[in-house]
């Protein structure tokens, strides 16, 4: 199943810089592992924001939920999920 996932990151301003840097490093590794595994085939940055639009290719809602909740930045994210299906006019 394909899902469009919009993630906005809201790291607290009072979080120590070294803590934020550690979380971001773990986030990068986790997301790149999912990309290599084919679960996260597309990710785009939204210009001027700490936000991305991504496409996930997973078995079902539960797998998506588990992958998203495993993101190290998950506690600091606002996430919107949209299920996708192939458009009949697509070639």
Short mmCIF file of N, CA and C in Angstrom, two decimals:
data_model
loop_
_atom_site.label_atom_id
_atom_site.label_comp_id
_atom_site.label_asym_id
_atom_site.label_seq_id
_atom_site.Cartn_x
_atom_site.Cartn_y
_atom_site.Cartn_z
N UNK A 1 0.84 -1.17 0.00
CA UNK A 1 0.00 0.00 0.00
C UNK A 1 0.88 1.24 0.00
N UNK A 2 0.46 2.24 -0.75
CA UNK A 2 1.18 3.50 -0.79
C UNK A 2 0.50 4.54 0.08
N UNK A 3 1.31 5.29 0.80
CA UNK A 3 0.81 6.36 1.64
C UNK A 3 1.66 7.61 1.42
N UNK A 4 0.99 8.76 1.35
CA UNK A 4 1.68 10.03 1.39
C UNK A 4 1.68 10.45 2.85
N UNK A 5 2.86 10.76 3.36
CA UNK A 5 3.00 11.15 4.76
C UNK A 5 3.65 12.53 4.81
N UNK A 6 2.96 13.47 5.44
CA UNK A 6 3.50 14.82 5.61
C UNK A 6 3.92 14.95 7.07
N UNK A 7 5.20 15.28 7.27
CA UNK A 7 5.75 15.37 8.62
C UNK A 7 6.30 16.77 8.87
N UNK A 8 5.83 17.38 9.93
CA UNK A 8 6.35 18.66 10.37
C UNK A 8 7.04 18.45 11.71
N UNK A 9 8.30 18.85 11.80
CA UNK A 9 9.09 18.65 13.01
C UNK A 9 9.05 19.91 13.86
N UNK A 10 8.81 19.72 15.15
CA UNK A 10 8.74 20.82 16.12
C UNK A 10 9.63 20.51 17.32
N UNK A 11 10.94 20.62 17.12
CA UNK A 11 11.87 20.38 18.22
C UNK A 11 11.75 21.54 19.20
N UNK A 12 11.61 21.25 20.49
CA UNK A 12 11.51 22.33 21.48
C UNK A 12 12.74 23.25 21.43
N UNK A 13 12.51 24.54 21.52
CA UNK A 13 13.59 25.51 21.46
C UNK A 13 14.56 25.37 22.63
N UNK A 14 14.10 24.83 23.75
CA UNK A 14 14.96 24.69 24.91
C UNK A 14 15.67 23.33 24.99
N UNK A 15 15.52 22.51 23.92
CA UNK A 15 16.23 21.23 23.91
C UNK A 15 17.72 21.51 23.74
N UNK A 16 18.57 20.91 24.57
CA UNK A 16 20.02 21.11 24.41
C UNK A 16 20.48 20.69 23.00
N UNK A 17 21.39 21.46 22.45
CA UNK A 17 21.86 21.23 21.08
C UNK A 17 22.41 19.83 20.88
N UNK A 18 23.13 19.30 21.88
CA UNK A 18 23.72 17.97 21.72
C UNK A 18 22.65 16.88 21.72
N UNK A 19 21.58 17.08 22.45
CA UNK A 19 20.46 16.13 22.45
C UNK A 19 19.78 16.16 21.09
N UNK A 20 19.50 17.35 20.57
CA UNK A 20 18.87 17.49 19.25
C UNK A 20 19.75 16.86 18.17
N UNK A 21 21.06 17.10 18.24
CA UNK A 21 21.98 16.55 17.24
C UNK A 21 21.97 15.02 17.26
N UNK A 22 21.91 14.43 18.46
CA UNK A 22 21.86 12.97 18.58
C UNK A 22 20.57 12.41 17.98
N UNK A 23 19.46 13.04 18.29
CA UNK A 23 18.17 12.59 17.75
C UNK A 23 18.17 12.69 16.23
N UNK A 24 18.67 13.79 15.70
CA UNK A 24 18.70 13.98 14.24
C UNK A 24 19.60 12.94 13.56
N UNK A 25 20.73 12.60 14.18
CA UNK A 25 21.62 11.59 13.61
C UNK A 25 20.95 10.22 13.59
N UNK A 26 20.26 9.88 14.68
CA UNK A 26 19.54 8.59 14.72
C UNK A 26 18.39 8.59 13.71
N UNK A 27 17.72 9.72 13.56
CA UNK A 27 16.63 9.85 12.59
C UNK A 27 17.14 9.62 11.17
N UNK A 28 18.26 10.23 10.84
CA UNK A 28 18.84 10.07 9.50
C UNK A 28 19.17 8.61 9.22
N UNK A 29 19.81 7.94 10.17
CA UNK A 29 20.16 6.53 9.99
C UNK A 29 18.92 5.66 9.81
N UNK A 30 17.93 5.87 10.66
CA UNK A 30 16.68 5.09 10.60
C UNK A 30 15.98 5.31 9.26
N UNK A 31 15.87 6.56 8.84
CA UNK A 31 15.16 6.85 7.59
C UNK A 31 15.92 6.30 6.39
N UNK A 32 17.24 6.39 6.41
CA UNK A 32 18.01 5.85 5.29
C UNK A 32 17.94 4.33 5.24
N UNK A 33 17.87 3.68 6.39
CA UNK A 33 17.69 2.22 6.41
C UNK A 33 16.34 1.85 5.77
N UNK A 34 15.29 2.60 6.09
CA UNK A 34 13.97 2.35 5.50
C UNK A 34 13.97 2.63 3.99
N UNK A 35 14.72 3.64 3.58
CA UNK A 35 14.81 3.93 2.15
C UNK A 35 15.52 2.79 1.42
N UNK A 36 16.61 2.33 1.98
CA UNK A 36 17.35 1.21 1.35
C UNK A 36 16.49 -0.05 1.28
N UNK A 37 15.62 -0.25 2.26
CA UNK A 37 14.75 -1.42 2.30
C UNK A 37 13.54 -1.28 1.36
N UNK A 38 13.37 -0.11 0.74
CA UNK A 38 12.25 0.10 -0.18
C UNK A 38 10.95 0.51 0.50
N UNK A 39 10.97 0.68 1.80
CA UNK A 39 9.75 1.06 2.53
C UNK A 39 9.46 2.55 2.41
N UNK A 40 10.50 3.36 2.15
CA UNK A 40 10.38 4.82 2.10
C UNK A 40 11.00 5.27 0.77
N UNK A 41 10.31 5.02 -0.36
CA UNK A 41 10.92 5.26 -1.67
C UNK A 41 11.10 6.73 -2.06
N UNK A 42 10.35 7.64 -1.45
CA UNK A 42 10.46 9.06 -1.82
C UNK A 42 10.39 9.94 -0.58
N UNK A 43 11.25 10.95 -0.55
CA UNK A 43 11.19 11.97 0.50
C UNK A 43 11.60 13.31 -0.11
N UNK A 44 10.79 14.32 0.14
CA UNK A 44 11.06 15.66 -0.36
C UNK A 44 10.98 16.65 0.79
N UNK A 45 11.91 17.57 0.83
CA UNK A 45 11.89 18.66 1.80
C UNK A 45 10.94 19.74 1.29
N UNK A 46 10.19 20.34 2.20
CA UNK A 46 9.35 21.48 1.87
C UNK A 46 10.21 22.72 2.11
N UNK A 47 10.38 23.51 1.07
CA UNK A 47 11.28 24.67 1.12
C UNK A 47 10.87 25.64 2.23
N UNK A 48 11.85 26.03 3.02
CA UNK A 48 11.64 27.03 4.05
C UNK A 48 11.00 26.53 5.33
N UNK A 49 10.80 25.22 5.45
CA UNK A 49 10.16 24.67 6.64
C UNK A 49 10.93 23.44 7.11
N UNK A 50 10.77 23.09 8.37
CA UNK A 50 11.32 21.82 8.88
C UNK A 50 10.20 20.81 8.69
N UNK A 51 10.02 20.41 7.45
CA UNK A 51 8.87 19.62 7.04
C UNK A 51 9.26 18.79 5.83
N UNK A 52 8.63 17.62 5.69
CA UNK A 52 8.84 16.83 4.47
C UNK A 52 7.54 16.20 4.02
N UNK A 53 7.54 15.84 2.76
CA UNK A 53 6.47 15.05 2.16
C UNK A 53 7.13 13.77 1.67
N UNK A 54 6.60 12.64 2.10
CA UNK A 54 7.21 11.35 1.80
C UNK A 54 6.17 10.38 1.26
N UNK A 55 6.65 9.40 0.52
CA UNK A 55 5.83 8.28 0.08
C UNK A 55 6.38 7.03 0.75
N UNK A 56 5.50 6.30 1.40
CA UNK A 56 5.85 5.01 2.01
C UNK A 56 5.16 3.90 1.23
N UNK A 57 5.84 2.78 1.06
CA UNK A 57 5.31 1.60 0.40
C UNK A 57 5.37 0.46 1.41
N UNK A 58 4.24 0.20 2.06
CA UNK A 58 4.19 -0.76 3.16
C UNK A 58 3.04 -1.75 2.96
N UNK A 59 3.04 -2.79 3.77
CA UNK A 59 2.03 -3.84 3.66
C UNK A 59 0.64 -3.35 4.07
N UNK A 60 0.57 -2.56 5.15
CA UNK A 60 -0.74 -2.14 5.67
C UNK A 60 -0.59 -0.96 6.63
N UNK A 61 -1.73 -0.51 7.16
CA UNK A 61 -1.75 0.61 8.10
C UNK A 61 -0.88 0.34 9.32
N UNK A 62 -0.93 -0.85 9.82
CA UNK A 62 -0.18 -1.18 11.03
C UNK A 62 1.32 -1.07 10.80
N UNK A 63 1.79 -1.56 9.65
CA UNK A 63 3.23 -1.45 9.37
C UNK A 63 3.63 0.02 9.28
N UNK A 64 2.82 0.83 8.62
CA UNK A 64 3.13 2.26 8.53
C UNK A 64 3.18 2.87 9.93
N UNK A 65 2.19 2.58 10.75
CA UNK A 65 2.16 3.11 12.11
C UNK A 65 3.43 2.72 12.88
N UNK A 66 3.83 1.47 12.77
CA UNK A 66 5.02 1.01 13.48
C UNK A 66 6.28 1.70 12.99
N UNK A 67 6.40 1.88 11.67
CA UNK A 67 7.57 2.56 11.12
C UNK A 67 7.61 4.03 11.57
N UNK A 68 6.47 4.71 11.49
CA UNK A 68 6.44 6.12 11.88
C UNK A 68 6.70 6.30 13.37
N UNK A 69 6.10 5.46 14.18
CA UNK A 69 6.29 5.62 15.62
C UNK A 69 7.71 5.24 16.05
N UNK A 70 8.44 4.56 15.18
CA UNK A 70 9.84 4.23 15.46
C UNK A 70 10.80 5.36 15.12
N UNK A 71 10.31 6.41 14.44
CA UNK A 71 11.18 7.53 14.11
C UNK A 71 11.66 8.22 15.38
N UNK A 72 12.96 8.44 15.53
CA UNK A 72 13.45 9.12 16.73
C UNK A 72 12.83 10.51 16.93
N UNK A 73 12.44 11.19 15.86
CA UNK A 73 11.81 12.50 15.98
C UNK A 73 10.30 12.42 16.16
N UNK A 74 9.74 11.22 16.17
CA UNK A 74 8.29 11.04 16.26
C UNK A 74 7.63 11.85 17.38
N UNK A 75 8.21 11.90 18.59
CA UNK A 75 7.55 12.67 19.66
C UNK A 75 7.44 14.17 19.35
N UNK A 76 8.22 14.64 18.38
CA UNK A 76 8.25 16.07 18.06
C UNK A 76 7.62 16.37 16.70
N UNK A 77 6.83 15.44 16.18
CA UNK A 77 6.26 15.60 14.84
C UNK A 77 4.75 15.74 14.86
N UNK A 78 4.28 16.55 13.92
CA UNK A 78 2.87 16.53 13.54
C UNK A 78 2.85 15.78 12.21
N UNK A 79 2.03 14.73 12.13
CA UNK A 79 2.03 13.85 10.96
C UNK A 79 0.63 13.77 10.38
N UNK A 80 0.55 13.89 9.06
CA UNK A 80 -0.70 13.66 8.34
C UNK A 80 -0.46 12.53 7.34
N UNK A 81 -1.37 11.58 7.30
CA UNK A 81 -1.24 10.41 6.44
C UNK A 81 -2.41 10.37 5.46
N UNK A 82 -2.09 10.12 4.19
CA UNK A 82 -3.11 9.98 3.15
C UNK A 82 -2.84 8.68 2.40
N UNK A 83 -3.82 7.78 2.37
CA UNK A 83 -3.70 6.55 1.60
C UNK A 83 -3.80 6.89 0.12
N UNK A 84 -2.99 6.20 -0.71
CA UNK A 84 -2.97 6.46 -2.14
C UNK A 84 -3.31 5.20 -2.92
N UNK A 85 -3.86 5.39 -4.09
CA UNK A 85 -4.06 4.28 -5.03
C UNK A 85 -3.78 4.80 -6.44
N UNK A 86 -3.52 3.90 -7.32
CA UNK A 86 -3.17 4.26 -8.69
C UNK A 86 -4.35 4.95 -9.37
N UNK A 87 -4.03 6.01 -10.09
CA UNK A 87 -5.07 6.75 -10.81
C UNK A 87 -5.36 6.04 -12.13
N UNK A 88 -6.62 5.92 -12.54
CA UNK A 88 -6.95 5.19 -13.77
C UNK A 88 -6.36 5.84 -15.03
N UNK A 89 -5.99 7.10 -14.99
CA UNK A 89 -5.40 7.76 -16.17
C UNK A 89 -3.87 7.67 -16.18
N UNK A 90 -3.27 7.11 -15.14
CA UNK A 90 -1.81 7.03 -15.08
C UNK A 90 -1.29 6.08 -16.15
N UNK A 91 -0.15 6.44 -16.74
CA UNK A 91 0.46 5.54 -17.74
C UNK A 91 1.74 4.95 -17.20
#
